[in-house]
């Protein structure tokens, strides 16, 4: 695998999408509040991690790829902290600032080794800053080996169709982690990676493998998708492409925290594709990466040695 490590190191990925700052407060719980039936957490440690598209970028960087992250943040303390953590993670950040935007922050409070509360701070970026970011994307996309679009529904991919068209015109594979009930904006993508719940919102529920195959084929045909990769939790993964249905069983591990598992899967997939690995060869490895990360707490990354051994 030494040669493949070099191929990954020589590859470059452009990640675009909704970034978040994951803020953790860790503490001890030894009593219930006299004001309400809730635990009192004595906070003893604070930690910042990358969330959303930033976590996707961190996973690709952890595998050894050269990663550029393009997104929008607010002109606020959280935006500055996020930029700092991005830089420390070895990621090149191209962050547009919107003075009307509050950088998305997810604050998680944990005690006794479990999450007790999550508080979200967020709003949506303005169209003007999104247009500037799209222009920058089109100007640089030909410099990368793969494009990864991470949609968390926070508004950062308001011009995703233009980005996909530009990337495909430049001959670059485009991988999309989708959001919402309408996948029309992802038309022409190389691969879209919903989980089974997300796909059911778009296609409707299925009652058999044959029906799932039919629904997936219809969606691919309607949107001219190269492939559809459905992550199915304990049922593993299903890749639907021109060759048919490729099924990968679940990577059996103790599940500690599923936070960010989808980020790890698509980041691993994009990294391997950028390094020249065929999609069908990359899917089982991405599945293994997802199995590793669910055994960790919070948004975490999987390194090259975690995945392939030293």
PDB file of C-alpha atoms in Angstrom:
ATOM      1  CA  UNK A   1       0.000   0.000   0.000  1.00  0.00           C
ATOM      2  CA  UNK A   2       3.031   2.312   0.071  1.00  0.00           C
ATOM      3  CA  UNK A   3       2.497   3.264  -3.553  1.00  0.00           C
ATOM      4  CA  UNK A   4      -1.175   3.994  -2.936  1.00  0.00           C
ATOM      5  CA  UNK A   5      -0.328   6.210   0.031  1.00  0.00           C
ATOM      6  CA  UNK A   6       1.760   8.275  -2.394  1.00  0.00           C
ATOM      7  CA  UNK A   7      -1.072   8.375  -4.912  1.00  0.00           C
ATOM      8  CA  UNK A   8      -3.359   9.767  -2.224  1.00  0.00           C
ATOM      9  CA  UNK A   9      -0.710  12.291  -1.175  1.00  0.00           C
ATOM     10  CA  UNK A  10      -0.433  13.438  -4.785  1.00  0.00           C
ATOM     11  CA  UNK A  11      -4.199  13.855  -5.176  1.00  0.00           C
ATOM     12  CA  UNK A  12      -6.195  17.000  -4.533  1.00  0.00           C
ATOM     13  CA  UNK A  13      -9.820  17.425  -3.492  1.00  0.00           C
ATOM     14  CA  UNK A  14     -12.025  20.501  -3.478  1.00  0.00           C
ATOM     15  CA  UNK A  15     -14.681  20.289  -0.745  1.00  0.00           C
ATOM     16  CA  UNK A  16     -17.565  22.767  -0.848  1.00  0.00           C
ATOM     17  CA  UNK A  17     -20.533  23.000   1.486  1.00  0.00           C
ATOM     18  CA  UNK A  18     -21.969  24.022   4.814  1.00  0.00           C
ATOM     19  CA  UNK A  19     -19.339  24.267   7.537  1.00  0.00           C
ATOM     20  CA  UNK A  20     -19.980  24.133  11.263  1.00  0.00           C
ATOM     21  CA  UNK A  21     -18.039  24.522  14.448  1.00  0.00           C
ATOM     22  CA  UNK A  22     -18.683  21.615  16.807  1.00  0.00           C
ATOM     23  CA  UNK A  23     -18.151  22.825  20.350  1.00  0.00           C
ATOM     24  CA  UNK A  24     -18.059  20.308  23.191  1.00  0.00           C
ATOM     25  CA  UNK A  25     -18.411  20.896  26.906  1.00  0.00           C
ATOM     26  CA  UNK A  26     -17.390  17.883  28.976  1.00  0.00           C
ATOM     27  CA  UNK A  27     -18.215  17.714  32.653  1.00  0.00           C
ATOM     28  CA  UNK A  28     -19.293  15.780  35.699  1.00  0.00           C
ATOM     29  CA  UNK A  29     -22.889  15.196  36.770  1.00  0.00           C
ATOM     30  CA  UNK A  30     -23.573  14.503  40.439  1.00  0.00           C
ATOM     31  CA  UNK A  31     -26.912  16.165  41.141  1.00  0.00           C
ATOM     32  CA  UNK A  32     -30.235  17.282  39.694  1.00  0.00           C
ATOM     33  CA  UNK A  33     -31.052  20.970  39.482  1.00  0.00           C
ATOM     34  CA  UNK A  34     -33.452  22.273  42.165  1.00  0.00           C
ATOM     35  CA  UNK A  35     -34.921  24.587  39.490  1.00  0.00           C
ATOM     36  CA  UNK A  36     -36.047  21.873  37.053  1.00  0.00           C
ATOM     37  CA  UNK A  37     -35.717  18.079  36.651  1.00  0.00           C
ATOM     38  CA  UNK A  38     -32.474  18.358  34.680  1.00  0.00           C
ATOM     39  CA  UNK A  39     -28.889  17.331  35.505  1.00  0.00           C
ATOM     40  CA  UNK A  40     -26.384  19.955  36.609  1.00  0.00           C
ATOM     41  CA  UNK A  41     -23.169  19.647  34.576  1.00  0.00           C
ATOM     42  CA  UNK A  42     -19.968  20.955  36.133  1.00  0.00           C
ATOM     43  CA  UNK A  43     -18.004  21.761  32.956  1.00  0.00           C
ATOM     44  CA  UNK A  44     -14.349  20.775  33.233  1.00  0.00           C
ATOM     45  CA  UNK A  45     -13.131  20.700  29.652  1.00  0.00           C
ATOM     46  CA  UNK A  46     -13.962  22.409  26.355  1.00  0.00           C
ATOM     47  CA  UNK A  47     -13.096  21.125  22.891  1.00  0.00           C
ATOM     48  CA  UNK A  48     -13.577  22.408  19.346  1.00  0.00           C
ATOM     49  CA  UNK A  49     -13.969  20.133  16.318  1.00  0.00           C
ATOM     50  CA  UNK A  50     -14.842  20.620  12.677  1.00  0.00           C
ATOM     51  CA  UNK A  51     -18.404  19.874  11.662  1.00  0.00           C
ATOM     52  CA  UNK A  52     -20.392  19.596   8.446  1.00  0.00           C
ATOM     53  CA  UNK A  53     -18.357  20.045   5.283  1.00  0.00           C
ATOM     54  CA  UNK A  54     -15.356  20.944   7.455  1.00  0.00           C
ATOM     55  CA  UNK A  55     -15.457  17.482   9.031  1.00  0.00           C
ATOM     56  CA  UNK A  56     -15.644  15.972   5.544  1.00  0.00           C
ATOM     57  CA  UNK A  57     -12.534  17.933   4.569  1.00  0.00           C
ATOM     58  CA  UNK A  58     -10.771  16.865   7.787  1.00  0.00           C
ATOM     59  CA  UNK A  59     -11.418  13.200   7.004  1.00  0.00           C
ATOM     60  CA  UNK A  60      -9.972  13.539   3.507  1.00  0.00           C
ATOM     61  CA  UNK A  61      -6.947  15.392   4.892  1.00  0.00           C
ATOM     62  CA  UNK A  62      -6.442  12.700   7.564  1.00  0.00           C
ATOM     63  CA  UNK A  63      -6.061  10.128   4.801  1.00  0.00           C
ATOM     64  CA  UNK A  64      -3.244  12.221   3.331  1.00  0.00           C
ATOM     65  CA  UNK A  65      -4.881  14.044   0.418  1.00  0.00           C
ATOM     66  CA  UNK A  66      -4.340  17.719  -0.350  1.00  0.00           C
ATOM     67  CA  UNK A  67      -7.671  19.326   0.571  1.00  0.00           C
ATOM     68  CA  UNK A  68      -9.144  22.748  -0.086  1.00  0.00           C
ATOM     69  CA  UNK A  69     -12.345  23.729   1.704  1.00  0.00           C
ATOM     70  CA  UNK A  70     -14.589  26.415   0.226  1.00  0.00           C
ATOM     71  CA  UNK A  71     -17.478  27.780   2.269  1.00  0.00           C
ATOM     72  CA  UNK A  72     -19.128  30.800   3.870  1.00  0.00           C
ATOM     73  CA  UNK A  73     -18.735  31.860   7.508  1.00  0.00           C
ATOM     74  CA  UNK A  74     -19.856  34.825   9.546  1.00  0.00           C
ATOM     75  CA  UNK A  75     -17.696  37.717  10.639  1.00  0.00           C
ATOM     76  CA  UNK A  76     -17.790  36.485  14.222  1.00  0.00           C
ATOM     77  CA  UNK A  77     -15.760  34.730  16.901  1.00  0.00           C
ATOM     78  CA  UNK A  78     -17.012  31.297  15.813  1.00  0.00           C
ATOM     79  CA  UNK A  79     -15.906  31.970  12.238  1.00  0.00           C
ATOM     80  CA  UNK A  80     -12.423  32.901  13.419  1.00  0.00           C
ATOM     81  CA  UNK A  81     -12.206  29.822  15.622  1.00  0.00           C
ATOM     82  CA  UNK A  82     -13.413  27.625  12.763  1.00  0.00           C
ATOM     83  CA  UNK A  83     -10.785  29.073  10.400  1.00  0.00           C
ATOM     84  CA  UNK A  84      -8.103  28.378  13.014  1.00  0.00           C
ATOM     85  CA  UNK A  85      -9.138  24.740  13.494  1.00  0.00           C
ATOM     86  CA  UNK A  86      -9.330  24.261   9.714  1.00  0.00           C
ATOM     87  CA  UNK A  87      -5.772  25.536   9.345  1.00  0.00           C
ATOM     88  CA  UNK A  88      -4.487  23.293  12.158  1.00  0.00           C
ATOM     89  CA  UNK A  89      -6.069  20.298  10.423  1.00  0.00           C
ATOM     90  CA  UNK A  90      -3.864  20.791   7.368  1.00  0.00           C
ATOM     91  CA  UNK A  91      -6.696  22.062   5.174  1.00  0.00           C
ATOM     92  CA  UNK A  92      -6.501  25.080   2.895  1.00  0.00           C
ATOM     93  CA  UNK A  93      -9.523  27.228   3.654  1.00  0.00           C
ATOM     94  CA  UNK A  94     -11.186  29.528   1.127  1.00  0.00           C
ATOM     95  CA  UNK A  95     -13.791  31.049   3.428  1.00  0.00           C
ATOM     96  CA  UNK A  96     -16.048  33.837   2.230  1.00  0.00           C
ATOM     97  CA  UNK A  97     -17.290  36.096   5.017  1.00  0.00           C
ATOM     98  CA  UNK A  98     -20.867  37.329   5.318  1.00  0.00           C
ATOM     99  CA  UNK A  99     -21.438  40.025   7.934  1.00  0.00           C
ATOM    100  CA  UNK A 100     -25.134  39.081   8.099  1.00  0.00           C
ATOM    101  CA  UNK A 101     -24.382  35.424   8.824  1.00  0.00           C
ATOM    102  CA  UNK A 102     -23.875  33.727  12.181  1.00  0.00           C
ATOM    103  CA  UNK A 103     -21.373  30.913  11.765  1.00  0.00           C
ATOM    104  CA  UNK A 104     -23.161  27.640  12.470  1.00  0.00           C
ATOM    105  CA  UNK A 105     -22.234  26.306  15.907  1.00  0.00           C
ATOM    106  CA  UNK A 106     -23.431  23.066  17.460  1.00  0.00           C
ATOM    107  CA  UNK A 107     -22.771  23.054  21.185  1.00  0.00           C
ATOM    108  CA  UNK A 108     -22.889  19.605  22.789  1.00  0.00           C
ATOM    109  CA  UNK A 109     -22.916  19.179  26.542  1.00  0.00           C
ATOM    110  CA  UNK A 110     -21.737  15.790  27.786  1.00  0.00           C
ATOM    111  CA  UNK A 111     -21.622  14.187  31.206  1.00  0.00           C
ATOM    112  CA  UNK A 112     -21.013  10.635  32.362  1.00  0.00           C
ATOM    113  CA  UNK A 113     -19.725   9.746  28.880  1.00  0.00           C
ATOM    114  CA  UNK A 114     -22.965  10.604  27.119  1.00  0.00           C
ATOM    115  CA  UNK A 115     -24.420  13.608  25.350  1.00  0.00           C
ATOM    116  CA  UNK A 116     -27.005  15.381  27.487  1.00  0.00           C
ATOM    117  CA  UNK A 117     -27.906  18.386  25.349  1.00  0.00           C
ATOM    118  CA  UNK A 118     -27.215  20.003  21.971  1.00  0.00           C
ATOM    119  CA  UNK A 119     -27.755  23.683  21.256  1.00  0.00           C
ATOM    120  CA  UNK A 120     -27.617  24.997  17.664  1.00  0.00           C
ATOM    121  CA  UNK A 121     -26.817  28.537  16.506  1.00  0.00           C
ATOM    122  CA  UNK A 122     -27.367  29.207  12.785  1.00  0.00           C
ATOM    123  CA  UNK A 123     -28.926  31.205   9.954  1.00  0.00           C
ATOM    124  CA  UNK A 124     -28.472  31.307   6.147  1.00  0.00           C
ATOM    125  CA  UNK A 125     -25.891  33.163   3.979  1.00  0.00           C
ATOM    126  CA  UNK A 126     -26.908  35.891   1.547  1.00  0.00           C
ATOM    127  CA  UNK A 127     -27.111  35.314  -2.195  1.00  0.00           C
ATOM    128  CA  UNK A 128     -24.393  37.856  -3.029  1.00  0.00           C
ATOM    129  CA  UNK A 129     -21.679  36.031  -1.099  1.00  0.00           C
ATOM    130  CA  UNK A 130     -22.835  32.711  -2.595  1.00  0.00           C
ATOM    131  CA  UNK A 131     -22.469  34.142  -6.100  1.00  0.00           C
ATOM    132  CA  UNK A 132     -18.912  35.253  -5.303  1.00  0.00           C
ATOM    133  CA  UNK A 133     -18.072  31.813  -3.966  1.00  0.00           C
ATOM    134  CA  UNK A 134     -19.523  30.146  -7.075  1.00  0.00           C
ATOM    135  CA  UNK A 135     -17.396  32.366  -9.285  1.00  0.00           C
ATOM    136  CA  UNK A 136     -14.293  31.395  -7.326  1.00  0.00           C
ATOM    137  CA  UNK A 137     -15.269  27.721  -7.615  1.00  0.00           C
ATOM    138  CA  UNK A 138     -15.562  27.895 -11.396  1.00  0.00           C
ATOM    139  CA  UNK A 139     -12.186  29.634 -11.611  1.00  0.00           C
ATOM    140  CA  UNK A 140     -10.258  26.930  -9.739  1.00  0.00           C
ATOM    141  CA  UNK A 141     -12.154  23.648 -10.204  1.00  0.00           C
ATOM    142  CA  UNK A 142      -9.882  22.431 -13.007  1.00  0.00           C
ATOM    143  CA  UNK A 143      -6.962  22.357 -10.534  1.00  0.00           C
ATOM    144  CA  UNK A 144      -8.406  19.439  -8.526  1.00  0.00           C
ATOM    145  CA  UNK A 145      -8.720  15.686  -9.026  1.00  0.00           C
ATOM    146  CA  UNK A 146     -12.184  15.420  -7.459  1.00  0.00           C
ATOM    147  CA  UNK A 147     -14.959  17.655  -6.167  1.00  0.00           C
ATOM    148  CA  UNK A 148     -16.979  16.849  -3.057  1.00  0.00           C
ATOM    149  CA  UNK A 149     -20.173  18.799  -2.351  1.00  0.00           C
ATOM    150  CA  UNK A 150     -21.413  18.429   1.235  1.00  0.00           C
ATOM    151  CA  UNK A 151     -24.981  19.723   1.578  1.00  0.00           C
ATOM    152  CA  UNK A 152     -26.273  20.163   5.116  1.00  0.00           C
ATOM    153  CA  UNK A 153     -29.239  22.275   4.055  1.00  0.00           C
ATOM    154  CA  UNK A 154     -27.844  25.464   5.618  1.00  0.00           C
ATOM    155  CA  UNK A 155     -27.829  27.409   2.345  1.00  0.00           C
ATOM    156  CA  UNK A 156     -24.141  27.232   1.463  1.00  0.00           C
ATOM    157  CA  UNK A 157     -24.805  25.281  -1.735  1.00  0.00           C
ATOM    158  CA  UNK A 158     -27.424  27.594  -3.186  1.00  0.00           C
ATOM    159  CA  UNK A 159     -25.710  27.399  -6.601  1.00  0.00           C
ATOM    160  CA  UNK A 160     -24.868  23.698  -6.559  1.00  0.00           C
ATOM    161  CA  UNK A 161     -26.183  23.052 -10.088  1.00  0.00           C
ATOM    162  CA  UNK A 162     -23.748  25.590 -11.545  1.00  0.00           C
ATOM    163  CA  UNK A 163     -20.899  24.000  -9.603  1.00  0.00           C
ATOM    164  CA  UNK A 164     -21.716  20.501 -10.849  1.00  0.00           C
ATOM    165  CA  UNK A 165     -21.951  21.713 -14.451  1.00  0.00           C
ATOM    166  CA  UNK A 166     -18.584  23.473 -14.153  1.00  0.00           C
ATOM    167  CA  UNK A 167     -16.888  20.466 -12.568  1.00  0.00           C
ATOM    168  CA  UNK A 168     -18.215  18.029 -15.161  1.00  0.00           C
ATOM    169  CA  UNK A 169     -17.204  20.416 -17.977  1.00  0.00           C
ATOM    170  CA  UNK A 170     -13.685  20.295 -16.505  1.00  0.00           C
ATOM    171  CA  UNK A 171     -13.817  16.478 -16.498  1.00  0.00           C
ATOM    172  CA  UNK A 172     -13.792  16.147 -12.714  1.00  0.00           C
ATOM    173  CA  UNK A 173     -15.713  13.515 -10.725  1.00  0.00           C
ATOM    174  CA  UNK A 174     -18.349  15.097  -8.485  1.00  0.00           C
ATOM    175  CA  UNK A 175     -19.470  13.386  -5.275  1.00  0.00           C
ATOM    176  CA  UNK A 176     -22.507  14.771  -3.448  1.00  0.00           C
ATOM    177  CA  UNK A 177     -23.698  14.198   0.107  1.00  0.00           C
ATOM    178  CA  UNK A 178     -27.344  15.293  -0.388  1.00  0.00           C
ATOM    179  CA  UNK A 179     -30.028  16.937   1.689  1.00  0.00           C
ATOM    180  CA  UNK A 180     -33.770  17.412   1.363  1.00  0.00           C
ATOM    181  CA  UNK A 181     -36.559  15.957  -0.749  1.00  0.00           C
ATOM    182  CA  UNK A 182     -35.494  17.316  -4.139  1.00  0.00           C
ATOM    183  CA  UNK A 183     -32.330  15.973  -5.782  1.00  0.00           C
ATOM    184  CA  UNK A 184     -32.859  17.868  -9.053  1.00  0.00           C
ATOM    185  CA  UNK A 185     -30.088  20.369  -8.193  1.00  0.00           C
ATOM    186  CA  UNK A 186     -27.619  17.434  -8.141  1.00  0.00           C
ATOM    187  CA  UNK A 187     -28.337  16.525 -11.768  1.00  0.00           C
ATOM    188  CA  UNK A 188     -25.253  15.202 -13.549  1.00  0.00           C
ATOM    189  CA  UNK A 189     -23.282  14.272 -10.414  1.00  0.00           C
ATOM    190  CA  UNK A 190     -20.897  11.316 -10.584  1.00  0.00           C
ATOM    191  CA  UNK A 191     -22.241   9.789  -7.382  1.00  0.00           C
ATOM    192  CA  UNK A 192     -24.801  10.864  -4.771  1.00  0.00           C
ATOM    193  CA  UNK A 193     -24.593   9.269  -1.304  1.00  0.00           C
ATOM    194  CA  UNK A 194     -27.868   9.387   0.691  1.00  0.00           C
ATOM    195  CA  UNK A 195     -28.561   7.187   3.668  1.00  0.00           C
ATOM    196  CA  UNK A 196     -31.664   5.003   3.414  1.00  0.00           C
ATOM    197  CA  UNK A 197     -33.871   7.490   5.276  1.00  0.00           C
ATOM    198  CA  UNK A 198     -32.782  10.365   3.057  1.00  0.00           C
ATOM    199  CA  UNK A 199     -33.376   8.341  -0.091  1.00  0.00           C
ATOM    200  CA  UNK A 200     -36.865   7.322   1.065  1.00  0.00           C
ATOM    201  CA  UNK A 201     -37.786  11.008   1.366  1.00  0.00           C
ATOM    202  CA  UNK A 202     -37.070  11.379  -2.347  1.00  0.00           C
ATOM    203  CA  UNK A 203     -38.213   8.080  -3.854  1.00  0.00           C
ATOM    204  CA  UNK A 204     -40.756   6.873  -1.326  1.00  0.00           C
ATOM    205  CA  UNK A 205     -40.387   3.773   0.828  1.00  0.00           C
ATOM    206  CA  UNK A 206     -39.603   0.342  -0.601  1.00  0.00           C
ATOM    207  CA  UNK A 207     -40.621  -3.101   0.586  1.00  0.00           C
ATOM    208  CA  UNK A 208     -38.097  -5.272  -1.252  1.00  0.00           C
ATOM    209  CA  UNK A 209     -34.643  -5.214  -2.791  1.00  0.00           C
ATOM    210  CA  UNK A 210     -36.198  -5.362  -6.251  1.00  0.00           C
ATOM    211  CA  UNK A 211     -38.258  -2.267  -5.524  1.00  0.00           C
ATOM    212  CA  UNK A 212     -35.227  -0.428  -4.152  1.00  0.00           C
ATOM    213  CA  UNK A 213     -33.326  -1.291  -7.329  1.00  0.00           C
ATOM    214  CA  UNK A 214     -36.185  -0.015  -9.481  1.00  0.00           C
ATOM    215  CA  UNK A 215     -36.526   3.248  -7.543  1.00  0.00           C
ATOM    216  CA  UNK A 216     -32.771   3.837  -7.644  1.00  0.00           C
ATOM    217  CA  UNK A 217     -32.596   3.157 -11.371  1.00  0.00           C
ATOM    218  CA  UNK A 218     -35.450   5.593 -12.009  1.00  0.00           C
ATOM    219  CA  UNK A 219     -33.795   8.318  -9.941  1.00  0.00           C
ATOM    220  CA  UNK A 220     -30.479   7.823 -11.723  1.00  0.00           C
ATOM    221  CA  UNK A 221     -32.127   7.987 -15.121  1.00  0.00           C
ATOM    222  CA  UNK A 222     -34.162  11.077 -14.279  1.00  0.00           C
ATOM    223  CA  UNK A 223     -31.164  13.022 -12.953  1.00  0.00           C
ATOM    224  CA  UNK A 224     -28.408  11.578 -15.137  1.00  0.00           C
ATOM    225  CA  UNK A 225     -26.476  10.372 -12.087  1.00  0.00           C
ATOM    226  CA  UNK A 226     -23.420   8.231 -12.665  1.00  0.00           C
ATOM    227  CA  UNK A 227     -24.111   6.235  -9.508  1.00  0.00           C
ATOM    228  CA  UNK A 228     -26.131   6.189  -6.317  1.00  0.00           C
ATOM    229  CA  UNK A 229     -24.514   4.935  -3.105  1.00  0.00           C
ATOM    230  CA  UNK A 230     -27.047   4.224  -0.363  1.00  0.00           C
ATOM    231  CA  UNK A 231     -25.694   3.778   3.163  1.00  0.00           C
ATOM    232  CA  UNK A 232     -27.995   1.384   5.002  1.00  0.00           C
ATOM    233  CA  UNK A 233     -26.696   1.238   8.590  1.00  0.00           C
ATOM    234  CA  UNK A 234     -26.755  -2.389   9.805  1.00  0.00           C
ATOM    235  CA  UNK A 235     -27.595  -3.485   6.239  1.00  0.00           C
ATOM    236  CA  UNK A 236     -24.298  -2.138   4.876  1.00  0.00           C
ATOM    237  CA  UNK A 237     -24.207  -0.233   1.596  1.00  0.00           C
ATOM    238  CA  UNK A 238     -25.706  -0.514  -1.860  1.00  0.00           C
ATOM    239  CA  UNK A 239     -24.063   0.974  -4.942  1.00  0.00           C
ATOM    240  CA  UNK A 240     -26.318   1.366  -7.966  1.00  0.00           C
ATOM    241  CA  UNK A 241     -24.424   2.067 -11.184  1.00  0.00           C
ATOM    242  CA  UNK A 242     -24.426   1.053 -14.847  1.00  0.00           C
ATOM    243  CA  UNK A 243     -23.258  -2.443 -13.873  1.00  0.00           C
ATOM    244  CA  UNK A 244     -26.226  -2.975 -11.544  1.00  0.00           C
ATOM    245  CA  UNK A 245     -26.509  -3.389  -7.774  1.00  0.00           C
ATOM    246  CA  UNK A 246     -23.272  -3.871  -5.817  1.00  0.00           C
ATOM    247  CA  UNK A 247     -23.986  -4.788  -2.181  1.00  0.00           C
ATOM    248  CA  UNK A 248     -21.487  -4.469   0.679  1.00  0.00           C
ATOM    249  CA  UNK A 249     -22.295  -5.936   4.095  1.00  0.00           C
ATOM    250  CA  UNK A 250     -22.062  -3.898   7.276  1.00  0.00           C
ATOM    251  CA  UNK A 251     -18.654  -3.622   8.912  1.00  0.00           C
ATOM    252  CA  UNK A 252     -19.594  -5.142  12.273  1.00  0.00           C
ATOM    253  CA  UNK A 253     -18.282  -3.029  15.172  1.00  0.00           C
ATOM    254  CA  UNK A 254     -19.626  -1.705  18.450  1.00  0.00           C
ATOM    255  CA  UNK A 255     -21.483   1.508  17.659  1.00  0.00           C
ATOM    256  CA  UNK A 256     -20.549   4.241  20.129  1.00  0.00           C
ATOM    257  CA  UNK A 257     -21.541   7.401  18.214  1.00  0.00           C
ATOM    258  CA  UNK A 258     -22.836   7.727  14.631  1.00  0.00           C
ATOM    259  CA  UNK A 259     -22.075  11.474  14.493  1.00  0.00           C
ATOM    260  CA  UNK A 260     -20.206  12.266  11.262  1.00  0.00           C
ATOM    261  CA  UNK A 261     -20.165   8.699   9.925  1.00  0.00           C
ATOM    262  CA  UNK A 262     -21.622   9.818   6.597  1.00  0.00           C
ATOM    263  CA  UNK A 263     -18.909  12.478   6.378  1.00  0.00           C
ATOM    264  CA  UNK A 264     -16.243   9.821   6.794  1.00  0.00           C
ATOM    265  CA  UNK A 265     -17.768   7.572   4.141  1.00  0.00           C
ATOM    266  CA  UNK A 266     -17.982  10.205   1.406  1.00  0.00           C
ATOM    267  CA  UNK A 267     -14.599  11.726   2.299  1.00  0.00           C
ATOM    268  CA  UNK A 268     -12.949   8.315   2.019  1.00  0.00           C
ATOM    269  CA  UNK A 269     -14.753   7.623  -1.235  1.00  0.00           C
ATOM    270  CA  UNK A 270     -13.721  10.968  -2.729  1.00  0.00           C
ATOM    271  CA  UNK A 271     -10.104  10.510  -1.625  1.00  0.00           C
ATOM    272  CA  UNK A 272      -9.844   7.063  -3.208  1.00  0.00           C
ATOM    273  CA  UNK A 273     -11.533   8.200  -6.424  1.00  0.00           C
ATOM    274  CA  UNK A 274      -9.245  11.244  -6.611  1.00  0.00           C
ATOM    275  CA  UNK A 275      -6.276   8.868  -6.287  1.00  0.00           C
ATOM    276  CA  UNK A 276      -7.531   6.861  -9.257  1.00  0.00           C
ATOM    277  CA  UNK A 277      -9.350   3.953  -7.611  1.00  0.00           C
ATOM    278  CA  UNK A 278     -12.472   2.679  -9.417  1.00  0.00           C
ATOM    279  CA  UNK A 279     -15.707   3.430  -7.562  1.00  0.00           C
ATOM    280  CA  UNK A 280     -16.606  -0.230  -6.992  1.00  0.00           C
ATOM    281  CA  UNK A 281     -13.204  -0.886  -5.426  1.00  0.00           C
ATOM    282  CA  UNK A 282     -13.497   2.222  -3.248  1.00  0.00           C
ATOM    283  CA  UNK A 283     -16.945   1.465  -1.788  1.00  0.00           C
ATOM    284  CA  UNK A 284     -15.908  -1.457   0.513  1.00  0.00           C
ATOM    285  CA  UNK A 285     -13.022   0.620   1.888  1.00  0.00           C
ATOM    286  CA  UNK A 286     -15.331   3.592   2.528  1.00  0.00           C
ATOM    287  CA  UNK A 287     -17.681   1.182   4.274  1.00  0.00           C
ATOM    288  CA  UNK A 288     -14.829   0.047   6.511  1.00  0.00           C
ATOM    289  CA  UNK A 289     -13.963   3.666   7.322  1.00  0.00           C
ATOM    290  CA  UNK A 290     -17.555   4.297   8.405  1.00  0.00           C
ATOM    291  CA  UNK A 291     -17.384   1.236  10.648  1.00  0.00           C
ATOM    292  CA  UNK A 292     -14.252   2.554  12.325  1.00  0.00           C
ATOM    293  CA  UNK A 293     -15.558   6.046  13.003  1.00  0.00           C
ATOM    294  CA  UNK A 294     -18.809   4.967  14.694  1.00  0.00           C
ATOM    295  CA  UNK A 295     -16.686   3.407  17.423  1.00  0.00           C
ATOM    296  CA  UNK A 296     -15.333   6.881  18.273  1.00  0.00           C
ATOM    297  CA  UNK A 297     -16.991   9.733  20.175  1.00  0.00           C
ATOM    298  CA  UNK A 298     -18.318  12.771  18.325  1.00  0.00           C
ATOM    299  CA  UNK A 299     -17.129  14.048  14.967  1.00  0.00           C
ATOM    300  CA  UNK A 300     -13.875  12.165  14.401  1.00  0.00           C
ATOM    301  CA  UNK A 301     -11.563  11.268  11.546  1.00  0.00           C
ATOM    302  CA  UNK A 302     -10.077   8.044  10.206  1.00  0.00           C
ATOM    303  CA  UNK A 303      -6.425   8.160   9.213  1.00  0.00           C
ATOM    304  CA  UNK A 304      -4.607   6.185   6.541  1.00  0.00           C
ATOM    305  CA  UNK A 305      -3.089   3.784   9.066  1.00  0.00           C
ATOM    306  CA  UNK A 306      -6.496   3.237  10.718  1.00  0.00           C
ATOM    307  CA  UNK A 307      -7.830   2.112   7.364  1.00  0.00           C
ATOM    308  CA  UNK A 308      -4.910   0.295   5.760  1.00  0.00           C
ATOM    309  CA  UNK A 309      -2.544  -0.425   8.641  1.00  0.00           C
ATOM    310  CA  UNK A 310       0.909   1.081   9.061  1.00  0.00           C
TER     311      UNK A 310
END
